[in-house]
Coordinates of C-alpha atoms and ligand atoms in Angstrom, one line a residue:
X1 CA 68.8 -7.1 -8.3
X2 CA 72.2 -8.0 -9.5
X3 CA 74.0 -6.4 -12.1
X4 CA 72.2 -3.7 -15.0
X5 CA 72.2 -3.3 -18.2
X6 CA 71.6 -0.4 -19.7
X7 CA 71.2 -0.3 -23.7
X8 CA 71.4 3.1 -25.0
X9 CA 72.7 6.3 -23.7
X10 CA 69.3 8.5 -25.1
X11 CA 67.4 10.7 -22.4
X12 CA 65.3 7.6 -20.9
X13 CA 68.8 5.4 -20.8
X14 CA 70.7 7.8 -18.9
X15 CA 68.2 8.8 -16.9
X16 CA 67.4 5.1 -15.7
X17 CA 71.0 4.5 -15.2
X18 CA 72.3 7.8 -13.6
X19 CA 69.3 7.4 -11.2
X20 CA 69.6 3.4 -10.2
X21 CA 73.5 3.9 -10.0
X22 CA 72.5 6.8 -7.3
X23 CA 70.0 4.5 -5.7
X24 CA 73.4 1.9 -4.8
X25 CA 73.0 -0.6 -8.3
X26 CA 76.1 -1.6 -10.2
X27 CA 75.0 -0.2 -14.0
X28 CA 76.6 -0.7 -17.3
X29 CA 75.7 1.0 -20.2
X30 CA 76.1 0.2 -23.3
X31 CA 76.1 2.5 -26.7
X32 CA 75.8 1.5 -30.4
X33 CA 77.0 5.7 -31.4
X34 CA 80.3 6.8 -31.4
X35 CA 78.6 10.2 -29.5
X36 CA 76.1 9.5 -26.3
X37 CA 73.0 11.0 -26.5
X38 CA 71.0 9.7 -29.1
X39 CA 68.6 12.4 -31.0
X40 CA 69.8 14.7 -28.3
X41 CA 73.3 14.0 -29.1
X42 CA 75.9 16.1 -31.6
X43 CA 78.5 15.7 -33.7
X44 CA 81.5 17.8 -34.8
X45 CA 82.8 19.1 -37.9
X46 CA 85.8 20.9 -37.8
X47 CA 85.5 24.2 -35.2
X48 CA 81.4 23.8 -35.2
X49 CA 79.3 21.8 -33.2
X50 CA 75.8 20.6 -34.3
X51 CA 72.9 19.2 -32.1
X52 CA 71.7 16.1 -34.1
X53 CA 68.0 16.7 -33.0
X54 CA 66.9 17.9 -30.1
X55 CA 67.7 21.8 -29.0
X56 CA 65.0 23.5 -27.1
X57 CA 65.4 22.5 -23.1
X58 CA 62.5 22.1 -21.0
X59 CA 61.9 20.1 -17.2
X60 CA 64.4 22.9 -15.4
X61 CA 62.5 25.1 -14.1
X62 CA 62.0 25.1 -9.9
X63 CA 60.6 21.3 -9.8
X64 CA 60.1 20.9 -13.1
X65 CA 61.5 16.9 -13.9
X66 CA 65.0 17.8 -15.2
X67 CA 65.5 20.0 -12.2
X68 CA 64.4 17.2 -9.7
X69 CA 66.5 14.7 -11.6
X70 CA 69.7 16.7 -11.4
X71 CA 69.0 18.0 -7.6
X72 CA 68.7 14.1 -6.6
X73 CA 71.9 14.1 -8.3
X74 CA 73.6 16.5 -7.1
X75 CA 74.8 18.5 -10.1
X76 CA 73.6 20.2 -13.7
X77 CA 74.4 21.8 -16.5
X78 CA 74.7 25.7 -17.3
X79 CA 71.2 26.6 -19.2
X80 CA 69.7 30.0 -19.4
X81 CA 66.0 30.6 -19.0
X82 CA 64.1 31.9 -22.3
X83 CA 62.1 34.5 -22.0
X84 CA 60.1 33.1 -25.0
X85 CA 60.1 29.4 -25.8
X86 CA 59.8 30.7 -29.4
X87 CA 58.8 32.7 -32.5
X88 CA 56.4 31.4 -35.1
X89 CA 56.7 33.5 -38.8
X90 CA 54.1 33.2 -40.9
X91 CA 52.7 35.1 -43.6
X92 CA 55.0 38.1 -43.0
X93 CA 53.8 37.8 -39.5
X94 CA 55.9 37.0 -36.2
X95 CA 54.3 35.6 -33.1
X96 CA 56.7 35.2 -29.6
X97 CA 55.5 31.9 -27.2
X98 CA 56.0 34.5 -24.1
X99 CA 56.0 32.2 -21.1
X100 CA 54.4 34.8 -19.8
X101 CA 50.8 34.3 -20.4
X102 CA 49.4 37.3 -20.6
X103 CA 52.0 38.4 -23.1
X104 CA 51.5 35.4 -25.0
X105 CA 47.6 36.2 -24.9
X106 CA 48.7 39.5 -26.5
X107 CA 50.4 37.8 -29.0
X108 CA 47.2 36.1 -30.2
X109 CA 45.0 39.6 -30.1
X110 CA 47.7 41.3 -31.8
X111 CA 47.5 38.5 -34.8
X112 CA 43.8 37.8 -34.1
X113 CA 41.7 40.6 -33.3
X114 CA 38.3 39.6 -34.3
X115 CA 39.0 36.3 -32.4
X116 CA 40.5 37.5 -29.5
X117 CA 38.2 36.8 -27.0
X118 CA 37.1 33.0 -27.9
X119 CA 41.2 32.4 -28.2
X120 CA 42.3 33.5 -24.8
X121 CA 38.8 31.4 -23.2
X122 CA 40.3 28.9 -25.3
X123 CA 43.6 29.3 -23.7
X124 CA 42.8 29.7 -20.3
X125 CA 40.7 26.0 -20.5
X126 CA 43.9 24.3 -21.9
X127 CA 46.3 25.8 -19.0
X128 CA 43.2 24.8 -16.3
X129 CA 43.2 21.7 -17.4
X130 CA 47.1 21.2 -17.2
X131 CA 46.8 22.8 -13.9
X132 CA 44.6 19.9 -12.7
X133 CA 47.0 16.8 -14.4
X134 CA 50.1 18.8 -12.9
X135 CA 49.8 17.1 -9.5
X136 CA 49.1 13.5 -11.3
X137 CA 52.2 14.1 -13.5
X138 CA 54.7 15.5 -10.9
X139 CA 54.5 11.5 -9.6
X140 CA 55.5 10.2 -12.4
X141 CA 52.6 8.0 -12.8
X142 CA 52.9 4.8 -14.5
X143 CA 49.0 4.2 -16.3
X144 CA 47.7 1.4 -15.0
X145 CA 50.1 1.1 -12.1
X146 CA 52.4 -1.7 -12.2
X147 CA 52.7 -2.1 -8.3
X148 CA 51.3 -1.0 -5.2
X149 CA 54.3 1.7 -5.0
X150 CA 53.2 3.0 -8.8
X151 CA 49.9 2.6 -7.2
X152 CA 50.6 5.0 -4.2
X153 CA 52.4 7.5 -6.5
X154 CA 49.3 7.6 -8.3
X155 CA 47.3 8.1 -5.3
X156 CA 49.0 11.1 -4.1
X157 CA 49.1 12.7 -7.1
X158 CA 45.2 12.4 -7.2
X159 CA 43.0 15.3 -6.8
X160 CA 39.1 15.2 -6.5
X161 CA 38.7 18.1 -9.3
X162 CA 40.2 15.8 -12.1
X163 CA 37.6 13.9 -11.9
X164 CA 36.0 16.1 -14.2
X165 CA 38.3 15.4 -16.5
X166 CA 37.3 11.5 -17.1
X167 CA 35.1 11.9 -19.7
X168 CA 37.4 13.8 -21.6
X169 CA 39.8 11.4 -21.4
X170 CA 39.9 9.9 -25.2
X171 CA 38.8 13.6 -26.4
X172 CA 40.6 15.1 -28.9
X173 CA 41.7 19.1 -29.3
X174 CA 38.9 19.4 -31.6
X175 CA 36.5 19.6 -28.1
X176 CA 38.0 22.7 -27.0
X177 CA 38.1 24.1 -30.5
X178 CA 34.8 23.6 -31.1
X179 CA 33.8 24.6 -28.0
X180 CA 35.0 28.4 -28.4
X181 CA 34.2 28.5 -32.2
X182 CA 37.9 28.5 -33.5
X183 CA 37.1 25.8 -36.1
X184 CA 36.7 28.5 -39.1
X185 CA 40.4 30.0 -37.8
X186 CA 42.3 28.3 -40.4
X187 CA 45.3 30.7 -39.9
X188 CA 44.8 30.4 -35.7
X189 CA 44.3 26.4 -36.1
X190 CA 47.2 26.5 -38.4
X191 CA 49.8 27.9 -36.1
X192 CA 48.2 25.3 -33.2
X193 CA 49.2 22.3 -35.2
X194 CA 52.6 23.4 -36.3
X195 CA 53.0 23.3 -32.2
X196 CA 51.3 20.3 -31.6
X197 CA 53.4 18.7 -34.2
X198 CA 56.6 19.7 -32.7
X199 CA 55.2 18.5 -29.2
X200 CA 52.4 15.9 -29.9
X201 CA 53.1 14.6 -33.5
X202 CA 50.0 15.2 -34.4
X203 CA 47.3 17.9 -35.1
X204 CA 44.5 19.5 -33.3
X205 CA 41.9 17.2 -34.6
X206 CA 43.6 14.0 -34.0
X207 CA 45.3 15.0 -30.7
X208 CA 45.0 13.8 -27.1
X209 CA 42.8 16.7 -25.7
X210 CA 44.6 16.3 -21.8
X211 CA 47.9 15.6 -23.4
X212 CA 47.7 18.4 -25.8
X213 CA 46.4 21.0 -22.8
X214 CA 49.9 19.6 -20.9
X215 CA 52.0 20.2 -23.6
X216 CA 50.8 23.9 -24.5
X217 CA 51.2 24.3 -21.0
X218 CA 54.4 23.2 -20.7
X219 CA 56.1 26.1 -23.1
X220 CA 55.0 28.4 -19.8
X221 CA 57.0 26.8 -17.2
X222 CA 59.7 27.9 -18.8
X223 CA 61.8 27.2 -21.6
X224 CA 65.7 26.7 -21.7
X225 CA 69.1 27.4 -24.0
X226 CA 71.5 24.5 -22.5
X227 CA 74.5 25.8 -23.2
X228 CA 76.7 23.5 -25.3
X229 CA 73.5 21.9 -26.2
X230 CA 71.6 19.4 -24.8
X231 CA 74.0 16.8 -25.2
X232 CA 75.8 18.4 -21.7
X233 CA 72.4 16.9 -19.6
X234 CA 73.3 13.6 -20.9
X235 CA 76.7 14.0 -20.2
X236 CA 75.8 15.0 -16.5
X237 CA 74.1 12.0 -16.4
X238 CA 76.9 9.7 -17.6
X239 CA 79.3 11.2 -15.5
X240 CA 77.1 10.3 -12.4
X241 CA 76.6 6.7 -13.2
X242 CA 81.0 6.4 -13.5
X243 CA 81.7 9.2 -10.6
X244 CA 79.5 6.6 -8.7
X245 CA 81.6 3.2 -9.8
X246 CA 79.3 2.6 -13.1
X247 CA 80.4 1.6 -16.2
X248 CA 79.8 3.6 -19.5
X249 CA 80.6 1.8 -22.9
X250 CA 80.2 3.3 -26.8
X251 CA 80.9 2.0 -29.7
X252 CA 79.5 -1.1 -29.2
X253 CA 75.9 -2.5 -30.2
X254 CA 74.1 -4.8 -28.8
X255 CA 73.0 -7.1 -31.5
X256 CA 71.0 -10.0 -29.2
X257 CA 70.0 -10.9 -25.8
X258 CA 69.5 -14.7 -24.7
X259 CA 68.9 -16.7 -21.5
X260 CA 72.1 -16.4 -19.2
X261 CA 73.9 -19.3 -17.1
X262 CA 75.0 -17.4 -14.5
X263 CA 72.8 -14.4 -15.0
X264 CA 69.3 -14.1 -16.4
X265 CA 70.2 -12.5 -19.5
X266 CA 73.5 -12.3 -21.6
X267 CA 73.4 -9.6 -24.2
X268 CA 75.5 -10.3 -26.9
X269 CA 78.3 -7.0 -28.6
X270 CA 78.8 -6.5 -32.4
X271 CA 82.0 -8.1 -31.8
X272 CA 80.8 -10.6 -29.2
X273 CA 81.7 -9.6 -26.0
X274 CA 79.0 -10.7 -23.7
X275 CA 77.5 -9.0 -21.2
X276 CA 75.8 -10.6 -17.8
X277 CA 72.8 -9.0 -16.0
X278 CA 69.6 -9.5 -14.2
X279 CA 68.2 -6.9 -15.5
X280 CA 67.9 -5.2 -18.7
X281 CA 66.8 -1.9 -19.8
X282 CA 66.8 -0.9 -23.4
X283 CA 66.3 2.3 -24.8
X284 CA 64.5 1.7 -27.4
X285 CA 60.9 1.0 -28.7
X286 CA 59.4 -2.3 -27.9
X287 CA 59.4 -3.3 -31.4
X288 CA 63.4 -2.6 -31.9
X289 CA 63.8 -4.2 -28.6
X290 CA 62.1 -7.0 -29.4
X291 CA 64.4 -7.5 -32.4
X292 CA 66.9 -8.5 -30.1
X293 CA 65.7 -11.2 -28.9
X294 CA 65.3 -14.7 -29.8
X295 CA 62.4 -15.4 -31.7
X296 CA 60.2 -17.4 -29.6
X297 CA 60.6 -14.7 -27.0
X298 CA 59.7 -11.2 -29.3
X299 CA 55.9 -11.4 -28.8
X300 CA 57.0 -10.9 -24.9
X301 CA 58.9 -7.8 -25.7
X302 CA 56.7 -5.9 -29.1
X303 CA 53.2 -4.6 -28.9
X304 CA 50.8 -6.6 -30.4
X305 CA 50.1 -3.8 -32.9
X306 CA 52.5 -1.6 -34.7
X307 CA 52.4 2.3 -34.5
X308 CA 52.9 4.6 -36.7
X309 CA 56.2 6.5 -36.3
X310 CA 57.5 9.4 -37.6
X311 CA 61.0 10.3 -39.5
X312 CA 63.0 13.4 -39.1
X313 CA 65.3 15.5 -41.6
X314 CA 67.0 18.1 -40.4
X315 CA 70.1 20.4 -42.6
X316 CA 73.1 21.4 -40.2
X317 CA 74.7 24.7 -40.7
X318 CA 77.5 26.9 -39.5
X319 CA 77.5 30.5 -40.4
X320 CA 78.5 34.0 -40.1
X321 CA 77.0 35.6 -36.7
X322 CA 76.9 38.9 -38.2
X323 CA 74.5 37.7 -40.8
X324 CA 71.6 36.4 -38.6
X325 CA 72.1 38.5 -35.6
X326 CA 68.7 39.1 -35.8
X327 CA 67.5 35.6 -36.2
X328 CA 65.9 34.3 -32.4
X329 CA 67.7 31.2 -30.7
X330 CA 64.0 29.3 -31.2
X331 CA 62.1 29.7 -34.2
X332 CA 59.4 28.2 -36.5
X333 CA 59.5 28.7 -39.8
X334 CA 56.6 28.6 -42.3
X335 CA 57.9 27.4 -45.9
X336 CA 54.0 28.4 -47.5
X337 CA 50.2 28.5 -46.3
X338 CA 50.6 24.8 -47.4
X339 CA 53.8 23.1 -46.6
X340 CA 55.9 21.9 -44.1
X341 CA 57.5 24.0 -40.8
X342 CA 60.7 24.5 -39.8
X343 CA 62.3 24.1 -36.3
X344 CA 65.1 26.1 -36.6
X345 CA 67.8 26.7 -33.9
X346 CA 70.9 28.7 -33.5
X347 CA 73.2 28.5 -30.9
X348 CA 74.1 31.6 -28.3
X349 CA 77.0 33.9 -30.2
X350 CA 79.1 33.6 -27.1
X351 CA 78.8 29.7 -27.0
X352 CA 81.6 28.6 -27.5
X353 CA 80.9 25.3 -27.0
X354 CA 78.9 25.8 -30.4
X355 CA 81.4 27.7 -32.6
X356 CA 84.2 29.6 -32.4
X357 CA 83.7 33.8 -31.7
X358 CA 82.2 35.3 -34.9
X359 CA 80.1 31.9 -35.9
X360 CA 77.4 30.4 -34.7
X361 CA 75.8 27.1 -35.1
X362 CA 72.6 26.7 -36.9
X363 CA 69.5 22.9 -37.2
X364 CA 66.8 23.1 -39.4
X365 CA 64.8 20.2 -38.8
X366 CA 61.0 18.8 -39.7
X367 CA 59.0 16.0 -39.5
X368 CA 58.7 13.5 -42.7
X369 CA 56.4 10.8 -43.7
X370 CA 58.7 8.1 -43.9
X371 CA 56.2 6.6 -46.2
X372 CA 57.8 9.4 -49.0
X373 CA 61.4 8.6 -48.6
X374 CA 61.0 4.6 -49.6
X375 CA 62.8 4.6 -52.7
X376 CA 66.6 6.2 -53.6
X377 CA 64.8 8.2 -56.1
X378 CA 62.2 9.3 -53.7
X379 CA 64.7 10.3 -50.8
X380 CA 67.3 12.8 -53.1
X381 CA 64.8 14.2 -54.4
X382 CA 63.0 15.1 -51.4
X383 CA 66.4 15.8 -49.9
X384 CA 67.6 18.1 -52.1
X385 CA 63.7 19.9 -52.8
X386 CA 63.6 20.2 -48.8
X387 CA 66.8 21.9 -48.2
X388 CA 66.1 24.4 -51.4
X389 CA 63.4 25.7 -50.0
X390 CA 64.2 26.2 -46.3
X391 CA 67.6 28.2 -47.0
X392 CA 65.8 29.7 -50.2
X393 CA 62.9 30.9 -47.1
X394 CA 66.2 32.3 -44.5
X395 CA 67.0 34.0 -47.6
X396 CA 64.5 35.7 -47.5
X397 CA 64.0 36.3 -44.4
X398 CA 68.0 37.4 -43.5
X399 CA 69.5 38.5 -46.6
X400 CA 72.7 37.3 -47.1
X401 CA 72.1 34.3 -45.2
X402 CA 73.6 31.5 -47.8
X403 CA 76.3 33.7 -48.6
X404 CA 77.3 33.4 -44.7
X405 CA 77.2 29.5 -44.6
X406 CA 80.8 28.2 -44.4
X407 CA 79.8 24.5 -43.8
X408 CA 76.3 22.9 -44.7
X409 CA 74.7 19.1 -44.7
X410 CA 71.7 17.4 -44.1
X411 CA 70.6 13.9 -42.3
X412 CA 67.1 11.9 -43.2
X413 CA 65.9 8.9 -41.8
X414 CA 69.0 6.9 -43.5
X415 CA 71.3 8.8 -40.7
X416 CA 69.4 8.4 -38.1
X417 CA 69.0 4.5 -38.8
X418 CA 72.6 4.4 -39.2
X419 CA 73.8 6.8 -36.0
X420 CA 70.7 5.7 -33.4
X421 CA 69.3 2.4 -34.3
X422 CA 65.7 3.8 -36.1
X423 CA 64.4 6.2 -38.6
X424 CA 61.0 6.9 -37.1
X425 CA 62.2 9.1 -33.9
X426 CA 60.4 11.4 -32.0
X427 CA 58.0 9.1 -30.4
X428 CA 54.9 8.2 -31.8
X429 CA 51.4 10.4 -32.3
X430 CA 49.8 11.3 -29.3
X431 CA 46.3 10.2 -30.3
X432 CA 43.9 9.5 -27.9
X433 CA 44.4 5.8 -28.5
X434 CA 48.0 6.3 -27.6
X435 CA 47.9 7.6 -24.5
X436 CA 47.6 6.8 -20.9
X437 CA 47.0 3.6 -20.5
X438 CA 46.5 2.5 -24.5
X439 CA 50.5 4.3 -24.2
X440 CA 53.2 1.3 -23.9
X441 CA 54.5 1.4 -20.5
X442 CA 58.0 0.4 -19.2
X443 CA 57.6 -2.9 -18.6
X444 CA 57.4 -6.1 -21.2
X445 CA 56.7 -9.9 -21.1
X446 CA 59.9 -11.3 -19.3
X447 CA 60.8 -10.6 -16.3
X448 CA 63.5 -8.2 -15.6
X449 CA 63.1 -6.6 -19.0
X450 CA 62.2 -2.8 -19.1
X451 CA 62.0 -0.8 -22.4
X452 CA 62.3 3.2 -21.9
X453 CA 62.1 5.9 -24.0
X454 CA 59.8 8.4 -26.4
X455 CA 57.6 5.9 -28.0
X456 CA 56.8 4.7 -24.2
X457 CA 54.8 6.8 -21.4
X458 CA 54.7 9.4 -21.2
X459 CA 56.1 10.1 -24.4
X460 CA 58.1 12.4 -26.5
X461 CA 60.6 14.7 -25.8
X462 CA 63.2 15.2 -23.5
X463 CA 61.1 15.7 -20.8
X464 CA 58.6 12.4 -21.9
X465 CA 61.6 10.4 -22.4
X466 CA 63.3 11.5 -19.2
X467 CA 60.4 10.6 -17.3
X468 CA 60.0 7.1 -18.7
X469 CA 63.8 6.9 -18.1
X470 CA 62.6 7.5 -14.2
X471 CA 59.4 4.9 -14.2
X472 CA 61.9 2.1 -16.0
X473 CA 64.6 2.8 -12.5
X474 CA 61.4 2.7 -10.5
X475 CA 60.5 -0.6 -11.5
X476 CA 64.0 -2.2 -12.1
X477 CA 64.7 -1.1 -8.3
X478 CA 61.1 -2.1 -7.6
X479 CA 60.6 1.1 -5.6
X480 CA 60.1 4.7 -5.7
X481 CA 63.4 6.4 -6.6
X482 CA 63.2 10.1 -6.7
Ligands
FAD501 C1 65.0 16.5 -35.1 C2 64.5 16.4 -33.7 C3 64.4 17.6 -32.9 C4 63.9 17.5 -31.6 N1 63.8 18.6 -30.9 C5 63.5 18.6 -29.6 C6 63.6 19.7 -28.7 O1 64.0 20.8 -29.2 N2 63.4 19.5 -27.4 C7 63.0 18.3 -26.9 O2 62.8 18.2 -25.7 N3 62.9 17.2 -27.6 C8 63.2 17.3 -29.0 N4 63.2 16.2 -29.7 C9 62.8 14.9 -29.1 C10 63.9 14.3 -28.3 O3 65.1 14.5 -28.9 C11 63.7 12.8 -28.1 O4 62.3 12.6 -27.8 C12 64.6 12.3 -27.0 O5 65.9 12.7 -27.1 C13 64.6 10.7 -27.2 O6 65.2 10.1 -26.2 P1 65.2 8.5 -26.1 O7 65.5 8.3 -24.6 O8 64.0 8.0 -26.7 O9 66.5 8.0 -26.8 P2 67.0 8.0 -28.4 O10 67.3 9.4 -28.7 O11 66.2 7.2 -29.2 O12 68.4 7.3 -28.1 C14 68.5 6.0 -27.9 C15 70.0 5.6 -27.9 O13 70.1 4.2 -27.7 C16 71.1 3.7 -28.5 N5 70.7 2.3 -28.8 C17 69.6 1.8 -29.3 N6 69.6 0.4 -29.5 C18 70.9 0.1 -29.2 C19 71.6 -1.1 -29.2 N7 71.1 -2.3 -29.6 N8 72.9 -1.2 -28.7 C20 73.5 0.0 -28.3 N9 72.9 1.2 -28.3 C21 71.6 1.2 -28.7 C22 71.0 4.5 -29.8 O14 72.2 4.5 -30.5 C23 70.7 5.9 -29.2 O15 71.9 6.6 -28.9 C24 63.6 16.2 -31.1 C25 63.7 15.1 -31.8 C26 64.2 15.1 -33.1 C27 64.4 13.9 -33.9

């Protein structure tokens, strides 16, 4: 196979390069960020530490993909298991995601008596259905298999029950809704799609029905506080690719590949250095990827259409313990009936790795149109009306919460161009015509090149992006690793 190239140390990059590095390759990977990480890096400000994006852990439960990863590796970082993913406010009204599903049930009757009954059928056909793709997904199936060993994988992870599920297959939500008269719920349907954003991008209407039942599902295998954040799994995985005679380079971006001389590729550094490999993974969407290349060869590399993506903005706070002691690690918070949610996180009081003893570390972050933030004018002034009105609503929520901030700022699609090489993050919508196999897979027009991350199958997340970290090492090595 020859040397590899790794381009980005996100969840799918240091996944693919931790695990081919294990499997006996020689990997180098390369990062355009001062930090690893990508969105599920951080950054430092004096004594706090901040997540950039990502903060809720998922994948380490017995056999879930993060703990299969880091048990073929051999090592993993401290977490603590939640006993609730979450805690949705709305309306003067707190719900806990219980992993637990009968307490999560009770949860819904508690907000929802008249509806209780059609909510928990409702329930219990989304978690039977996830039950059904579990064995499918614990392959790490690559839709339509790209070689007889993807092919195999998909084999054994086949069961003759989800065959049921076929014609459901470009279904949306709405089928299940429907289905147990929950469309009039406005309040129930509401708190479904400020989920199924966080997890699918999109809302119940619009939403992957199989995808959506896995990723409701997925909040009751467990959910996980990473201690340090989740930056400490990708530095597990960096460690194992130089531990294991790998290379691991930041600072530097990769600005373009060509055709090699002595190698297949060279991809070309900011400052020219030149790299030599056979094989290439980027971590990156197909589109960004395809940038780097010359231009007879992008229509190889991009999609033939484009999707749309997402943006992010999220405010970064460190504040007072004592003034949000009651505030949960996990919680989403409703600005009005109308407007945008909150995912808002704070860090463990006795992580240290967070802030010092008496502080803790607090992200606040939402998705944006991107179409809204074009124009300067357009971006401060969504900027500053967006931060208003989420620390106007902790306000209210924990008196004497601004008064406790002792250092606050805010990132929109401009910093996340700037720090990981796109605005639109978070993968894209998982409508039906994005998934399975209408979902970009790993693989692209030229041989040798792999593209791996959340906009590619299976999708978003830490644990999506992990798991297309894993099919890209699959099909560089060109068998089954893990
Ligand atoms: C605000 C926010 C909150 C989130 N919260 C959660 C959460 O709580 N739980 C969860 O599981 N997921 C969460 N997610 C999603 C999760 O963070 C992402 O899906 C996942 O981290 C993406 O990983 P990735 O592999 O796609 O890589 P990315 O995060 O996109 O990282 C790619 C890396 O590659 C580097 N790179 C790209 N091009 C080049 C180049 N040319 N040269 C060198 N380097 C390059 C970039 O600098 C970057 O570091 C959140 C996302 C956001 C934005």
């Amino acid at each position: 196979m020859g040397n590899i190239l790794i381009i980005g140390s996100g969840f799918a990059g240091a996944t693919a390069g931790a695990l081919l590095q294990k499997h006996g390759e020689t990997v180098t990977l390369i990062e355009s960020s001062v930090e690893w990480g990508g969105s599920a890096g951080k950054f430092q400000r004096r004594k706090y530490r901040f997540p950039v994006g990502a903060t809720l852990g998922m994948g380490w439960e017995p056999g879930g993909i993060h703990d299969r990863i880091h048990t073929y590796l051999g090592s993993r970082p401290a977490y603590t298991r939640q006993q609730y993913a979450m805690t949705l406010s709305s309306q003067g009204e707190t719900l806990y995601y219980y992993e637990e599903r009968e307490a999560f049930l009770q949860e819904w009757d508690r907000l929802f008596p008249h509806a209780a009954g059609r909510i928990r059928r409702f329930f219990r056909d989304v978690w039977s259905r996830a039950a059904l793709l579990r064995p499918l997904m614990k392959q790490f199936p690559s839709i339509p298999p790209a070689s007889a060993s993807a092919a195999g994988s998909l084999l054994k992870g086949f069961r003759p029950g989800q065959l049921k599920l076929v014609p459901e297959l470009m279904k949306t939500m709405d089928l299940l809704i429907t289905r147990h008269q929950l469309q009039n719920e406005s309040r129930f349907l509401q708190l479904l799609d400020h989920i199924l954003l966080d997890s699918m991008q999109t809302t119940h209407d619009k939403c992957s029905l199989l995808f959506g039942c896995t990723a409701l599902d997925i909040y009751h295998r467990g959910t996980f506080y990473v201690h340090g954040g989740l930056y400490k799994v990708i530095e597990n995985l960096l460690e194992h690719i130089t531990s294991e005679g790998g290379t691991c380079i930041r600072a530097r971006k990769i600005t373009r590949i060509r055709r090699g001389v002595n190698a297949r590729y060279e991809a070309v550094e900011h400052r020219g250095r030149v790299h030599e490999a056979d094989t290439i993974i980027i971590n990156n969407s197909h589109h960004r990827a395809a940038e780097l290349f010359p231009e007879n060869l992008q229509h190889k590399v991009a999609l033939p259409e484009k999707k749309k993506e997402w943006g992010a903005f999220v405010i970064y706070a460190a504040v007072e313990a004592g003034a949000v002691t009651s505030m949960p690690l996990f919680h989403q918070l409703y600005l009005s009936e109308e407007a945008d949610h909150f995912f808002v996180s704070k860090s463990m009081e006795n992580d240290e790795l967070r802030a010092p003893g008496g502080f803790v570390t607090i992200t606040m972050s939402t998705h944006i149109d991107l179409n809204r933030w074009k124009t300067k004018k357009e971006y401060d002034s969504q900027k500053q009306l967006l931060t208003e009105q989420v620390l106007q609503r902790l306000e209210e929520q924990y008196p004497g919460f601004r008064d406790s901030i002792v250092h606050l700022e805010n990132g929109g699609p401009a910093a996340w161009k700037r720090y990981i090489n796109r605005s639109g993050v978070g993968g894209y919508p998982q409508f039906p015509s994005n998934t399975l196999w209408h979902a970009p897979d790993v693989t692209t027009g030229l041989k040798g090149v792999y593209v791996c991350g959340d906009t590619v199958f299976p999708g978003a997340g830490s644990i999506g992006a992990a798991s297309s970290g894993v099919l890209a090492a699959r099909a560089a090595a060109g068998e089954r690793i893990l």
